[in-house]
């Protein structure tokens, strides 16, 4: 049967033994399919009308077939039985398939018309791709220099010593060209987003100017018959995109291109992802680059914990590494609170978790209400807590003659996120039954829970430092770009590898393909795990 994909899927068996390389039964099936389809299309006059020549390859595009034969004494090309060579199989398979296909086309004219339309479309695309490939072949490696404003090539001619930086945007490309080591670092700026090759036919992909420029720069050619990884001009292809949502999208489009069209480059370990920093922090005359928000938080926690102390109600004092460890626990705890904070106020989620309200045996609503009163200001009424309808818990108080009410629904209390938050809360058991005090450099802050502690330490960590956030690579001057991304001795690169072929292919098809439903399901399942940089 045929589908909307562009790939042929053939599974061949002899006496239930799979043949990876096909054999005479596969050759017979293909011959009969080509003959029957060719005759049907010629009778309909479709090929002449569209002015295309149809081949067997066109007829098999998007075809999925399981071909199984029973043979009394089969002969194979080797002991692994990967290829059937029994000659007597061919006429039998060819005759049966021809008869069956002819009958099916006669009995299903509507479906046959759709199949013919797909085959004609495939033939037209193949012809367009051939013309585009012919144009690409005429470009030689010497013509790379005729790409002014695009590729800034390097002097090194040994691919093993050469690097190509594929940079997002002209502004970043300009800085990269100035900052690079001209001896062995080439820069190719890509303006805009490249085509999503997961959704595009081969001919349309080759007609894309951005992809054409990329293919020329790499020097490998493209396509089943023309790609040659040995002709790669740079053995390090480094994707350099901004550390924001658009940058991530461009990086994903490039990875889709390499995975679908040049997988051998990934297999050989030639594709890398640059890790440009998101922040620069300066303290006095010293500067430091930080890759992302997680690195930034870790730096601020380290700064805010140095020369600081946390006096707990029990009389215990936390300082140094002990304090840092507790703040990191608070950061993980806050991530759990954030997941639930769209359904109730963050302070109510925090204090309910500390009171044991989300534990399996459930806590006392009044105990949780008592913790909420830690946040009460002078003149505020006291919070009271009680079980609500359908397993909910309700907190209520009167503040300035207005009744305030917070309801935690049963679905929230019994959710998996609430259970995980309860496990995190165990790290703070007994620490904040009454307010603690955080002290640093003659300044004291009242701490009523993990969120207060995290905020106080992060705020203290920011004192005396200048923070610069880079929205894009284009905001960096050449010196900064060299220090962070281009310098071999200082930069961080991620090598792209495929450990699980089927999972990777499925993920690209799901996230970058035409079908919306699997992508929607994936987003819904993983939305809470996403770290969104606002």
PDB file of C-alpha atoms in Angstrom, residues 9 125 208 310 410 413 444:
ATOM      1  CA  UNK A   9       9.809   0.387   2.920  1.00  0.00           C
ATOM      2  CA  UNK A 125      10.045  15.910  -8.428  1.00  0.00           C
ATOM      3  CA  UNK A 208      16.426  26.660  -1.413  1.00  0.00           C
ATOM      4  CA  UNK A 310      21.759  31.107  58.259  1.00  0.00           C
ATOM      5  CA  UNK A 410      -8.006  17.511  45.380  1.00  0.00           C
ATOM      6  CA  UNK A 413      -3.139  17.754  46.289  1.00  0.00           C
ATOM      7  CA  UNK A 444      19.718  40.447  58.100  1.00  0.00           C
TER       8      UNK A 444
END
